[in-house]
Each structure stands twice: as structure tokens, then as C-alpha cells.
């Protein structure tokens, strides 16, 4: 530890002059001069209050890199003004960190949404003559994430007739059955009944179903049959299968 030693020799009854006092003050000033302080001049607990540190004297250059740990940062010390624009990157956000209430209304536009998961298939036409369910050429695979799946039939275009089944039965009752199958297993059945003899068109585009499978890859298909062996055969025209994960 540095020592301060000031020696002045005075004879008995000698008067202490102003110059003598100035010399002592000069020695003290030289010892305590901020520029002259060595590493061991200021001891632990020598400065006991933050009020002893002049404002602006501790600058960023004083701190080595990585010297300030998380525990040394007061709660709430980093306000919005202290965070540089664009400094928080994707890697800084924890998984599931952004909740619904943190997303501004209208912030998620169509361009930001994932593309709709949907597939289609078209059948120009075929004839159904059996009471057993037959494939009519409408089938499609889709890989889902576990959300509900919409399956529906619509018209395949503007050619007429389109989006329908046609029968010309001479009896008083006629029926057409339409079912949707997933991986070969029926999940929906719709039956169209008519009590009018003669030419009749049936709106097959009314067939709709919402399936709820777990995540995976599935095959959806449409099958059709006539309701009774005595019924005449019927034809289908320009149908489109739509399979879409909601």
C-alpha cells in the first residue's frame, strides 16, 4: 500500500509560514491527483456510495467485452428505446413465444399464410349399372397435419350436362347411391331418390363431407351404385372431386 510521508524540520519557536503550508498542500495534491493514482491507492470499500462517482465518468470503453452478466441487469432496465431496430431476430424468439394476443389485428395477411393443402381429380363421364359400389374415376391422395378434411364433388367445367347423373327409368321409383371412402372404407353415403318415371338429372354436386382423421396420408375416392337391380343404368357427367384440409 502506498504511504504518504511529509517531513518538515522547524527550529524551536520558529514561525510556520504560508509557504510552508503551501508546500504541504502541494505534496498532498500530488499524492491524491487522479492521474497519479496507482492500482493499489484505492482499496476495497474505499468508495462507498454511487454518489461519489461523477456523472458520465464510467463509459462503455471502461468495461471489457462480456463483463456484465444477466444477474447485474435490473428487471425492466431494457426499455423499447434501448433495443435497436431489427436487432431481435428469429433465433432470439423461443418456440411458441408469440401468442395470439401479441399479433395485431390484420397483421397476418394472405401472403403470410401457408398455402392451402388441397387436391382435385376429374372424371369426364362413366356408366353405372350395378347395385355394388363401383369406382367412377374420382380418387385423390392427400397428406394432412391432423386438421379436418373437406371432401366434396363439384362440376368439372361448363360443358352440359355437367356435375350430375342422368337416368331414364320407366319405373315409378329410382335411386342413385353415392359414397365417399377413405383408404377403401366408407365414411359417407348419400342417396338420391325419384318417384318420377322418365328422364331425370340428379345433382351429384350436393355431396359434401368433413372427415376428421389424424395426421397422415390418405386416399379419398367416390363410388356409386344404383339402388336396385331392377333399375336402369345411369350415367354421370363431368364431375370433379375436391379434397382440402381445413
XYZ file of C-alpha atoms in Angstrom:
246
model
C 0.000 0.000 0.000
C 1.358 3.448 -0.883
C 2.367 5.640 2.050
C 2.242 9.431 2.347
C 5.287 10.840 4.129
C 5.710 14.577 4.676
C 8.668 15.809 6.763
C 9.374 19.421 7.651
C 12.026 20.470 10.173
C 11.389 23.559 12.238
C 13.523 25.117 14.978
C 12.044 25.869 18.381
C 9.661 28.811 18.333
C 10.097 29.099 14.539
C 7.080 30.568 12.770
C 5.222 28.381 10.232
C 4.793 30.488 7.109
C 2.206 30.412 4.356
C 4.801 29.000 2.005
C 5.377 26.132 4.390
C 1.645 25.313 4.408
C 1.501 25.627 0.626
C 4.322 23.158 0.308
C 2.441 20.622 2.434
C -0.702 21.155 0.348
C 1.300 20.632 -2.842
C 2.556 17.314 -1.518
C -0.987 16.219 -0.697
C -2.293 17.312 -4.075
C 0.460 15.437 -5.871
C -0.342 12.286 -3.896
C -4.098 12.396 -4.490
C -4.013 13.629 -8.053
C -6.327 11.396 -10.122
C -3.689 10.962 -12.791
C -1.119 9.805 -10.207
C -3.293 7.127 -8.559
C -1.772 3.668 -8.895
C -3.703 0.378 -8.847
C -3.427 -0.077 -5.072
C -4.159 3.503 -3.994
C -7.945 2.892 -3.844
C -8.730 -0.003 -1.544
C -11.851 -2.193 -1.317
C -14.761 -0.245 0.232
C -12.811 2.956 -0.278
C -15.672 4.429 -2.324
C -18.874 3.519 -0.516
C -21.644 5.272 -2.462
C -22.606 5.789 -6.094
C -22.888 9.495 -5.327
C -19.069 9.561 -5.125
C -18.798 8.720 -8.841
C -19.172 11.751 -11.088
C -21.860 11.519 -13.758
C -20.522 10.409 -17.116
C -17.192 9.157 -15.799
C -17.929 5.443 -16.372
C -18.217 4.960 -20.127
C -18.689 1.881 -22.325
C -14.969 1.784 -23.058
C -14.282 1.101 -19.356
C -15.950 -2.329 -19.483
C -14.294 -5.298 -21.186
C -16.468 -7.357 -23.520
C -18.873 -9.798 -21.798
C -18.140 -8.397 -18.333
C -21.772 -7.530 -17.448
C -23.749 -10.699 -16.626
C -27.537 -11.150 -16.749
C -27.752 -11.017 -12.947
C -26.275 -7.490 -12.996
C -29.068 -6.098 -15.184
C -32.039 -4.766 -13.237
C -35.513 -6.029 -14.074
C -37.127 -3.731 -16.629
C -33.838 -1.969 -17.398
C -34.103 -2.621 -21.127
C -36.927 -0.448 -22.428
C -38.093 -0.248 -26.045
C -35.844 2.781 -26.596
C -32.777 0.721 -25.643
C -33.404 -2.021 -28.230
C -32.014 -1.289 -31.677
C -34.452 -1.594 -34.574
C -34.337 -5.052 -36.212
C -31.969 -6.362 -33.517
C -34.350 -9.129 -32.330
C -34.020 -11.910 -34.913
C -35.981 -15.142 -35.349
C -33.277 -17.074 -33.491
C -33.899 -14.937 -30.379
C -37.568 -15.969 -30.135
C -38.374 -19.150 -28.242
C -40.737 -21.672 -29.811
C -44.397 -20.739 -29.132
C -43.250 -17.390 -27.675
C -45.616 -15.294 -29.825
C -49.188 -15.748 -28.589
C -52.400 -14.731 -30.318
C -52.870 -11.588 -28.213
C -49.434 -10.356 -29.363
C -50.470 -10.362 -33.033
C -52.083 -7.123 -34.176
C -55.464 -7.330 -35.880
C -54.975 -7.689 -39.629
C -51.238 -8.359 -39.283
C -51.404 -11.871 -40.744
C -52.143 -11.325 -44.442
C -52.848 -13.968 -47.083
C -49.227 -13.678 -48.243
C -48.060 -14.728 -44.754
C -50.348 -17.742 -44.500
C -49.344 -21.245 -45.510
C -50.677 -22.371 -48.879
C -53.987 -24.228 -48.742
C -53.485 -28.000 -48.724
C -55.867 -29.280 -51.358
C -56.012 -31.708 -54.305
C -58.542 -32.416 -57.074
C -59.431 -35.106 -59.586
C -61.790 -35.041 -62.584
C -63.995 -37.679 -64.191
C -65.420 -36.815 -67.612
C -68.116 -39.492 -67.503
C -68.976 -43.130 -66.958
C -71.891 -45.546 -66.783
C -73.105 -47.264 -63.603
C -75.135 -50.431 -63.972
C -74.580 -52.380 -60.715
C -76.024 -52.350 -57.239
C -72.449 -52.849 -55.983
C -70.450 -49.702 -55.430
C -68.092 -49.010 -58.325
C -65.234 -46.549 -58.696
C -66.097 -43.772 -61.135
C -62.602 -42.352 -61.639
C -62.653 -39.826 -58.809
C -59.782 -40.560 -56.411
C -57.006 -38.498 -54.812
C -54.293 -38.801 -52.136
C -53.620 -36.090 -49.553
C -51.128 -35.764 -46.680
C -52.656 -33.986 -43.675
C -51.428 -32.464 -40.426
C -54.367 -33.671 -38.351
C -56.839 -30.909 -39.167
C -60.344 -31.676 -40.525
C -60.581 -32.616 -44.211
C -63.321 -31.434 -46.575
C -64.390 -33.822 -49.346
C -66.852 -32.636 -51.960
C -67.998 -33.067 -55.558
C -68.440 -30.156 -57.917
C -68.881 -29.597 -61.640
C -65.772 -30.146 -63.742
C -66.484 -27.351 -66.195
C -69.011 -25.587 -68.401
C -69.868 -28.483 -70.725
C -73.507 -29.558 -70.433
C -74.653 -31.729 -68.915
C -72.098 -31.337 -66.138
C -71.907 -32.096 -62.413
C -74.806 -34.525 -62.479
C -76.027 -38.067 -63.007
C -78.625 -38.907 -65.663
C -81.156 -41.748 -65.642
C -84.064 -42.670 -67.910
C -86.066 -45.188 -65.926
C -89.553 -46.347 -66.793
C -90.471 -47.277 -63.216
C -92.044 -45.056 -60.630
C -89.085 -45.241 -58.214
C -85.405 -44.836 -58.924
C -82.402 -44.195 -56.677
C -78.700 -43.433 -57.013
C -76.237 -44.023 -54.178
C -73.000 -42.086 -53.750
C -70.434 -42.828 -51.111
C -67.065 -41.412 -50.105
C -64.364 -43.830 -48.989
C -61.111 -43.231 -47.150
C -58.452 -45.874 -47.786
C -61.199 -48.172 -49.030
C -63.516 -47.712 -46.036
C -66.836 -45.908 -46.467
C -67.149 -42.729 -44.384
C -70.210 -41.112 -46.016
C -73.221 -42.269 -48.063
C -75.773 -40.126 -49.909
C -78.836 -41.493 -51.730
C -80.887 -39.678 -54.393
C -84.496 -40.879 -54.799
C -87.004 -40.170 -57.563
C -90.630 -41.194 -57.970
C -90.942 -39.793 -61.465
C -90.640 -42.082 -64.474
C -88.582 -40.956 -67.419
C -85.543 -38.753 -67.812
C -84.157 -37.365 -64.556
C -80.955 -35.448 -63.695
C -79.528 -35.821 -60.185
C -77.313 -33.060 -58.695
C -74.312 -35.103 -57.567
C -72.562 -31.817 -56.706
C -74.613 -31.729 -53.494
C -72.369 -34.430 -51.971
C -70.262 -32.961 -49.153
C -68.489 -34.432 -46.131
C -65.987 -33.316 -43.469
C -63.645 -36.024 -42.220
C -61.535 -35.837 -39.038
C -58.577 -38.202 -39.437
C -55.296 -37.950 -37.536
C -52.198 -36.669 -39.321
C -51.131 -38.925 -42.186
C -51.523 -39.708 -45.878
C -54.949 -40.849 -47.071
C -56.685 -41.830 -50.282
C -60.191 -40.475 -50.824
C -62.412 -41.792 -53.592
C -66.022 -41.593 -54.795
C -68.033 -44.723 -55.568
C -71.569 -45.033 -56.977
C -74.273 -47.659 -57.437
C -77.930 -47.889 -58.385
C -80.372 -48.592 -55.595
C -81.973 -51.740 -57.013
C -81.133 -54.342 -59.650
C -84.395 -53.620 -61.465
C -83.408 -50.021 -62.108
C -81.959 -48.923 -65.413
C -78.314 -47.972 -65.704
C -77.399 -44.312 -65.258
C -74.630 -42.059 -66.481
C -72.506 -39.390 -64.792
C -71.144 -36.284 -66.458
C -68.124 -34.085 -65.760
C -67.551 -34.389 -62.034
C -64.646 -33.032 -60.006
C -63.518 -34.312 -56.601
C -62.141 -31.724 -54.173
C -60.176 -32.812 -51.082
C -58.966 -29.980 -48.846
C -57.509 -29.773 -45.348
C -59.298 -27.027 -43.418
